Every structure is written in structure tokens, then in C-alpha cells.
PDB file of C-alpha atoms and ligand atoms in Angstrom:
ATOM      1  CA  MET A   1      11.895  21.609  10.377  1.00  0.00           C
ATOM      2  CA  SER A   2       8.871  19.135  11.881  1.00  0.00           C
ATOM      3  CA  LYS A   3       9.768  17.620  14.594  1.00  0.00           C
ATOM      4  CA  LEU A   4      10.178  13.737  14.187  1.00  0.00           C
ATOM      5  CA  ILE A   5       8.625  11.382  16.549  1.00  0.00           C
ATOM      6  CA  VAL A   6      10.149   8.144  17.942  1.00  0.00           C
ATOM      7  CA  VAL A   7       8.340   4.915  17.210  1.00  0.00           C
ATOM      8  CA  GLU A   8      10.095   1.372  17.857  1.00  0.00           C
ATOM      9  CA  GLY A   9      13.170   3.152  18.893  1.00  0.00           C
ATOM     10  CA  LYS A  10      13.244   4.694  15.456  1.00  0.00           C
ATOM     11  CA  ARG A  11      12.996   8.043  14.446  1.00  0.00           C
ATOM     12  CA  TRP A  12       9.866   8.581  12.270  1.00  0.00           C
ATOM     13  CA  ILE A  13       8.036  11.608  10.527  1.00  0.00           C
ATOM     14  CA  PRO A  14       5.083  12.545  11.353  1.00  0.00           C
ATOM     15  CA  SER A  15       2.253  12.152   9.203  1.00  0.00           C
ATOM     16  CA  LEU A  16       1.490  13.009   6.166  1.00  0.00           C
ATOM     17  CA  GLN A  17      -1.611  11.436   5.309  1.00  0.00           C
ATOM     18  CA  ARG A  18      -4.223  14.278   5.793  1.00  0.00           C
ATOM     19  CA  TRP A  19      -2.657  15.498   2.815  1.00  0.00           C
ATOM     20  CA  SER A  20      -1.528  12.579   1.144  1.00  0.00           C
ATOM     21  CA  TRP A  21      -4.315  11.451  -0.526  1.00  0.00           C
ATOM     22  CA  ILE A  22      -4.119  14.136  -3.262  1.00  0.00           C
ATOM     23  CA  ILE A  23      -0.978  12.084  -5.158  1.00  0.00           C
ATOM     24  CA  THR A  24      -3.197   8.603  -5.733  1.00  0.00           C
ATOM     25  CA  ILE A  25      -5.971  11.416  -7.527  1.00  0.00           C
ATOM     26  CA  VAL A  26      -3.040  13.494  -9.411  1.00  0.00           C
ATOM     27  CA  TRP A  27      -1.050  10.612  -9.799  1.00  0.00           C
ATOM     28  CA  MET A  28      -3.878   8.330 -11.344  1.00  0.00           C
ATOM     29  CA  THR A  29      -6.108  11.831 -13.548  1.00  0.00           C
ATOM     30  CA  ILE A  30      -2.087  12.412 -15.230  1.00  0.00           C
ATOM     31  CA  ALA A  31      -1.524   8.783 -16.364  1.00  0.00           C
ATOM     32  CA  ASN A  32      -4.802   8.085 -17.147  1.00  0.00           C
ATOM     33  CA  ILE A  33      -3.781  10.630 -19.859  1.00  0.00           C
ATOM     34  CA  TRP A  34      -0.505  10.320 -20.660  1.00  0.00           C
ATOM     35  CA  LYS A  35       0.035   5.943 -19.669  1.00  0.00           C
ATOM     36  CA  PRO A  36       3.950   6.475 -19.187  1.00  0.00           C
ATOM     37  CA  PHE A  37       3.238   8.044 -15.842  1.00  0.00           C
ATOM     38  CA  GLY A  38       1.409   5.159 -14.526  1.00  0.00           C
ATOM     39  CA  LEU A  39       5.328   4.231 -13.979  1.00  0.00           C
ATOM     40  CA  PHE A  40       5.253   6.299 -11.000  1.00  0.00           C
ATOM     41  CA  GLY A  41       3.139   3.506  -9.837  1.00  0.00           C
ATOM     42  CA  PHE A  42       5.961   1.543  -9.424  1.00  0.00           C
ATOM     43  CA  ILE A  43       7.084   4.192  -6.070  1.00  0.00           C
ATOM     44  CA  CYS A  44       4.264   3.913  -4.292  1.00  0.00           C
ATOM     45  CA  MET A  45       4.570   0.284  -4.453  1.00  0.00           C
ATOM     46  CA  PHE A  46       8.309  -0.272  -3.513  1.00  0.00           C
ATOM     47  CA  THR A  47       8.897   2.597  -0.981  1.00  0.00           C
ATOM     48  CA  PRO A  48       6.680   0.966   1.874  1.00  0.00           C
ATOM     49  CA  ILE A  49       8.776  -2.067   1.200  1.00  0.00           C
ATOM     50  CA  LEU A  50      12.243  -0.210   1.371  1.00  0.00           C
ATOM     51  CA  ILE A  51      11.505   1.991   4.451  1.00  0.00           C
ATOM     52  CA  ALA A  52      10.324  -1.604   5.986  1.00  0.00           C
ATOM     53  CA  LEU A  53      13.815  -2.681   4.726  1.00  0.00           C
ATOM     54  CA  SER A  54      15.356   0.688   6.380  1.00  0.00           C
ATOM     55  CA  GLY A  55      14.500  -0.419   9.471  1.00  0.00           C
ATOM     56  CA  SER A  56      11.492   1.394  10.169  1.00  0.00           C
ATOM     57  CA  GLY A  57       8.484  -1.112  10.232  1.00  0.00           C
ATOM     58  CA  LYS A  58       5.251  -0.003   8.903  1.00  0.00           C
ATOM     59  CA  MET A  59       6.031   3.768   8.916  1.00  0.00           C
ATOM     60  CA  HIS A  60       4.604   4.351   5.753  1.00  0.00           C
ATOM     61  CA  CYS A  61       0.935   2.692   6.074  1.00  0.00           C
ATOM     62  CA  ALA A  62       1.229   4.617   9.223  1.00  0.00           C
ATOM     63  CA  ARG A  63       2.552   8.131   8.325  1.00  0.00           C
ATOM     64  CA  VAL A  64       2.814   8.228   4.287  1.00  0.00           C
ATOM     65  CA  CYS A  65       0.721   6.178   2.393  1.00  0.00           C
ATOM     66  CA  PRO A  66      -1.438   7.631  -0.207  1.00  0.00           C
ATOM     67  CA  ARG A  67      -3.957   5.264  -0.381  1.00  0.00           C
ATOM     68  CA  GLY A  68      -4.094   4.369   2.245  1.00  0.00           C
ATOM     69  CA  SER A  69      -4.776   8.285   3.409  1.00  0.00           C
ATOM     70  CA  PHE A  70      -7.337   7.683   0.309  1.00  0.00           C
ATOM     71  CA  ILE A  71      -9.762   4.935   1.176  1.00  0.00           C
ATOM     72  CA  GLY A  72      -9.711   6.722   4.837  1.00  0.00           C
ATOM     73  CA  LYS A  73     -11.384  10.011   3.863  1.00  0.00           C
ATOM     74  CA  VAL A  74     -13.280   8.040   1.162  1.00  0.00           C
ATOM     75  CA  GLY A  75     -14.646   5.687   3.361  1.00  0.00           C
ATOM     76  CA  SER A  76     -14.839   8.655   6.527  1.00  0.00           C
ATOM     77  CA  VAL A  77     -17.781   9.939   4.250  1.00  0.00           C
ATOM     78  CA  ILE A  78     -19.385   6.912   3.021  1.00  0.00           C
ATOM     79  CA  ASN A  79     -19.438   3.958   5.452  1.00  0.00           C
ATOM     80  CA  PHE A  80     -22.137   0.900   5.668  1.00  0.00           C
ATOM     81  CA  GLY A  81     -19.953   0.182   8.745  1.00  0.00           C
ATOM     82  CA  LEU A  82     -20.679  -3.849   8.424  1.00  0.00           C
ATOM     83  CA  PRO A  83     -18.756  -6.231  10.722  1.00  0.00           C
ATOM     84  CA  ILE A  84     -15.282  -7.147   8.684  1.00  0.00           C
ATOM     85  CA  PRO A  85     -14.696 -10.711   7.810  1.00  0.00           C
ATOM     86  CA  ARG A  86     -13.433 -13.340  10.178  1.00  0.00           C
ATOM     87  CA  LEU A  87     -11.074 -14.568   7.747  1.00  0.00           C
ATOM     88  CA  PHE A  88      -9.543 -11.198   6.729  1.00  0.00           C
ATOM     89  CA  HIS A  89      -7.898 -11.628   9.269  1.00  0.00           C
ATOM     90  CA  LYS A  90      -6.296 -15.243   8.713  1.00  0.00           C
ATOM     91  CA  ARG A  91      -2.814 -15.216   8.310  1.00  0.00           C
ATOM     92  CA  GLY A  92      -3.361 -17.847   5.241  1.00  0.00           C
ATOM     93  CA  PHE A  93      -5.808 -15.568   3.663  1.00  0.00           C
ATOM     94  CA  ARG A  94      -4.163 -13.046   3.686  1.00  0.00           C
ATOM     95  CA  PHE A  95      -1.142 -14.714   2.097  1.00  0.00           C
ATOM     96  CA  ALA A  96      -3.093 -15.933  -0.519  1.00  0.00           C
ATOM     97  CA  VAL A  97      -3.963 -12.266  -1.453  1.00  0.00           C
ATOM     98  CA  TRP A  98      -0.660 -11.266  -0.968  1.00  0.00           C
ATOM     99  CA  ALA A  99       0.727 -14.515  -3.973  1.00  0.00           C
ATOM    100  CA  CYS A 100      -2.636 -13.662  -5.912  1.00  0.00           C
ATOM    101  CA  MET A 101      -1.522 -10.193  -6.387  1.00  0.00           C
ATOM    102  CA  MET A 102       1.842 -10.341  -6.297  1.00  0.00           C
ATOM    103  CA  GLY A 103       1.708 -13.506  -9.251  1.00  0.00           C
ATOM    104  CA  SER A 104      -0.746 -11.519 -11.578  1.00  0.00           C
ATOM    105  CA  PHE A 105       1.780  -8.755 -11.460  1.00  0.00           C
ATOM    106  CA  ALA A 106       5.130 -10.921 -12.033  1.00  0.00           C
ATOM    107  CA  VAL A 107       3.104 -12.714 -14.399  1.00  0.00           C
ATOM    108  CA  MET A 108       1.550  -9.431 -16.061  1.00  0.00           C
ATOM    109  CA  LEU A 109       5.361  -7.589 -15.920  1.00  0.00           C
ATOM    110  CA  VAL A 110       6.519 -10.227 -17.883  1.00  0.00           C
ATOM    111  CA  LEU A 111       4.386 -10.106 -20.828  1.00  0.00           C
ATOM    112  CA  VAL A 112       3.294  -6.113 -20.864  1.00  0.00           C
ATOM    113  CA  ILE A 113       7.518  -5.638 -20.483  1.00  0.00           C
ATOM    114  CA  PRO A 114       8.573  -6.436 -24.087  1.00  0.00           C
ATOM    115  CA  LYS A 115       5.372  -4.081 -25.506  1.00  0.00           C
ATOM    116  CA  GLY A 116       7.262  -0.476 -24.512  1.00  0.00           C
ATOM    117  CA  ILE A 117       6.567   2.059 -21.874  1.00  0.00           C
ATOM    118  CA  TYR A 118       3.044   2.678 -23.084  1.00  0.00           C
ATOM    119  CA  ALA A 119       1.780  -0.865 -22.240  1.00  0.00           C
ATOM    120  CA  LEU A 120       3.895  -1.020 -19.253  1.00  0.00           C
ATOM    121  CA  GLY A 121       2.427   2.280 -17.861  1.00  0.00           C
ATOM    122  CA  ASN A 122      -1.024   1.414 -19.140  1.00  0.00           C
ATOM    123  CA  ALA A 123      -0.549  -1.938 -16.855  1.00  0.00           C
ATOM    124  CA  VAL A 124       0.639  -1.371 -13.971  1.00  0.00           C
ATOM    125  CA  LEU A 125      -2.111   1.402 -13.776  1.00  0.00           C
ATOM    126  CA  ILE A 126      -4.668  -0.881 -13.949  1.00  0.00           C
ATOM    127  CA  PHE A 127      -3.111  -3.042 -11.864  1.00  0.00           C
ATOM    128  CA  MET A 128      -3.382   0.170  -8.987  1.00  0.00           C
ATOM    129  CA  GLU A 129      -6.281   1.299  -9.786  1.00  0.00           C
ATOM    130  CA  THR A 130      -7.715  -2.320  -9.276  1.00  0.00           C
ATOM    131  CA  ALA A 131      -6.383  -2.517  -6.010  1.00  0.00           C
ATOM    132  CA  THR A 132      -7.836   0.695  -5.152  1.00  0.00           C
ATOM    133  CA  ALA A 133     -11.303  -0.186  -6.325  1.00  0.00           C
ATOM    134  CA  LEU A 134     -10.760  -3.098  -4.096  1.00  0.00           C
ATOM    135  CA  ALA A 135      -9.987  -1.092  -1.344  1.00  0.00           C
ATOM    136  CA  LEU A 136     -12.640   1.449  -2.284  1.00  0.00           C
ATOM    137  CA  LEU A 137     -15.313  -0.593  -1.842  1.00  0.00           C
ATOM    138  CA  SER A 138     -14.067  -2.628   1.375  1.00  0.00           C
ATOM    139  CA  GLY A 139     -13.823   0.760   2.669  1.00  0.00           C
ATOM    140  CA  ILE A 140     -17.517   1.226   1.780  1.00  0.00           C
ATOM    141  CA  LEU A 141     -19.122  -2.006   3.266  1.00  0.00           C
ATOM    142  CA  PHE A 142     -16.559  -2.494   6.495  1.00  0.00           C
ATOM    143  CA  ARG A 143     -14.426  -0.059   7.869  1.00  0.00           C
ATOM    144  CA  PRO A 144     -12.325   2.683   6.256  1.00  0.00           C
ATOM    145  CA  ARG A 145      -9.648   1.430   5.814  1.00  0.00           C
ATOM    146  CA  THR A 146     -10.321  -2.322   5.762  1.00  0.00           C
ATOM    147  CA  TRP A 147      -8.057  -2.872   2.572  1.00  0.00           C
ATOM    148  CA  CYS A 148      -5.097  -2.055   5.613  1.00  0.00           C
ATOM    149  CA  THR A 149      -5.987  -5.495   6.972  1.00  0.00           C
ATOM    150  CA  ILE A 150      -4.790  -7.622   3.184  1.00  0.00           C
ATOM    151  CA  CYS A 151      -2.943  -5.124   2.231  1.00  0.00           C
ATOM    152  CA  PRO A 152       0.224  -7.047  -0.472  1.00  0.00           C
ATOM    153  CA  MET A 153       2.126  -3.985   0.370  1.00  0.00           C
ATOM    154  CA  GLY A 154       0.701  -4.153   4.887  1.00  0.00           C
ATOM    155  CA  PHE A 155       1.806  -8.135   4.593  1.00  0.00           C
ATOM    156  CA  SER A 156       4.915  -7.931   3.556  1.00  0.00           C
ATOM    157  CA  THR A 157       5.893  -4.987   5.111  1.00  0.00           C
ATOM    158  CA  GLU A 158       4.312  -6.410   8.834  1.00  0.00           C
ATOM    159  CA  ASN A 159       6.502  -9.196   7.489  1.00  0.00           C
ATOM    160  CA  ILE A 160       9.781  -7.399   6.559  1.00  0.00           C
ATOM    161  CA  ARG A 161       9.373  -5.786  10.346  1.00  0.00           C
ATOM    162  CA  ARG A 162       8.873  -9.270  11.757  1.00  0.00           C
ATOM    163  CA  LEU A 163      12.335 -10.589  10.658  1.00  0.00           C
ATOM    164  CA  THR A 164      14.473  -7.458  11.362  1.00  0.00           C
ATOM    165  CA  ARG A 165      12.892  -7.515  14.910  1.00  0.00           C
ATOM    166  CA  ARG A 166      14.022 -11.187  15.360  1.00  0.00           C
ATOM    167  CA  ALA A 167      17.373 -10.462  13.567  1.00  0.00           C
ATOM    168  CA  ARG A 168      17.713  -7.443  16.485  1.00  0.00           C
ATOM    169  CA  ALA A 169      16.407  -9.640  19.350  1.00  0.00           C
ATOM    170  CA  GLN A 170      18.727 -12.166  18.296  1.00  0.00           C
ATOM    171  CA  LYS A 171      21.771  -9.764  17.780  1.00  0.00           C
ATOM    172  CA  ALA A 172      21.166  -7.926  21.176  1.00  0.00           C
ATOM    173  CA  ALA A 173      21.177 -11.908  21.926  1.00  0.00           C
TER     174      ALA A 173
HETATM  175  S1  SF4 B 201      -1.271  -1.653   4.355  1.00  0.00           S
HETATM  176 FE1  SF4 B 201      -1.318  -0.920   1.791  1.00  0.00          FE
HETATM  177  S2  SF4 B 201      -2.730   0.730   1.463  1.00  0.00           S
HETATM  178 FE2  SF4 B 201      -2.647   0.030   3.911  1.00  0.00          FE
HETATM  179  S3  SF4 B 201      -1.357   1.954   4.674  1.00  0.00           S
HETATM  180 FE3  SF4 B 201      -0.058   0.346   4.028  1.00  0.00          FE
HETATM  181  S4  SF4 B 201       0.797   0.764   2.200  1.00  0.00           S
HETATM  182 FE4  SF4 B 201      -1.246   1.643   1.952  1.00  0.00          FE
END
């Protein structure tokens, strides 16, 4: 069995990101052929949140994320190396990206759920493909994992980590 690594006082799994990009390719290919398979995209969306809520912080981003692995691979081959816009590091901008993407996802769910699983699977696929296209574009223009600076899931897990740390500190005080 592979060794667990202790990070932030928690046990982390060894990185899967040498190969987890394959999951992105396989999922997108199958979901484009059979739309309900797009629903597995929810796993990709909510796993980082569940891992962060379990107290393991950004373990998903650092060790698992198939999209992070995918953009890392592509960006390491094709990359213009432009400087990352400073705006990407501003909390207000990151929050705006988060609110915009989460808001549009919520509206999309409300509109599409009544239409059944084919429409829902297709909508999840389109949403994820759009996010992956933006991630790829930023990874090619700037550094490979530039998207991780503004990714809504990364922003969510960062905030959950901050809150859990604060709660732990208050408990210990
Ligand atoms: S920030 Fe987003 S894309 Fe990057 S590793 Fe985390 S969940 Fe994946």
C-alpha cells in the first residue's frame, strides 16, 4: 500500500496527478457520445469541496484534480510564458469569477433539471468543457496551472480551509 504523507497535520495521499488527466479525457469523450455520462462531472465538482470539508484542505488540488493534471500536462508542452495578470491574484476578482460561474451554474440547473438527465448531462458537460477551455487557454498563455489561481473550486476549498483552520485555532485557544 502506498505511503500517506502528513501535510498540515493531516494524512494526504500520494499525488495521482501524473495520470489523473486521463480521467478528464475519458470522461469528456464518453460524455460527448452519451450525454447522461456528463452527470459524473458532479463528482469532479464536489469532491474538492467534500475533501476540504473533511479537514484535508486543498489535498484534491494538490494530489488528485484531473483538470489540474490535464492543464499542467498541456501547458508544459505548449506555453507562451506571459506574466500572469495581477488581477488574477486579487481576492475581489477571484470572488467575481466564483460568483459568476457558480451563479450561472445554479441558473442552468434550475432551467435544465426539468428536461431530464440527457439535457442535464449535456449541460454539465458544456459547463465543464467551457471551464476546461478557459483553463487550457490561460495555461497556454501564462503558466500551465494559471487557472488554479481563479478556479471557483480552488477558491471554495481555500475558503473552507481558512474557516476550518480558524475553527481549529479557536478550539485550541
Ligand atoms: S484549483 Fe481547480 S483546477 Fe486547479 S487543481 Fe484545484 S480544483 Fe483543480
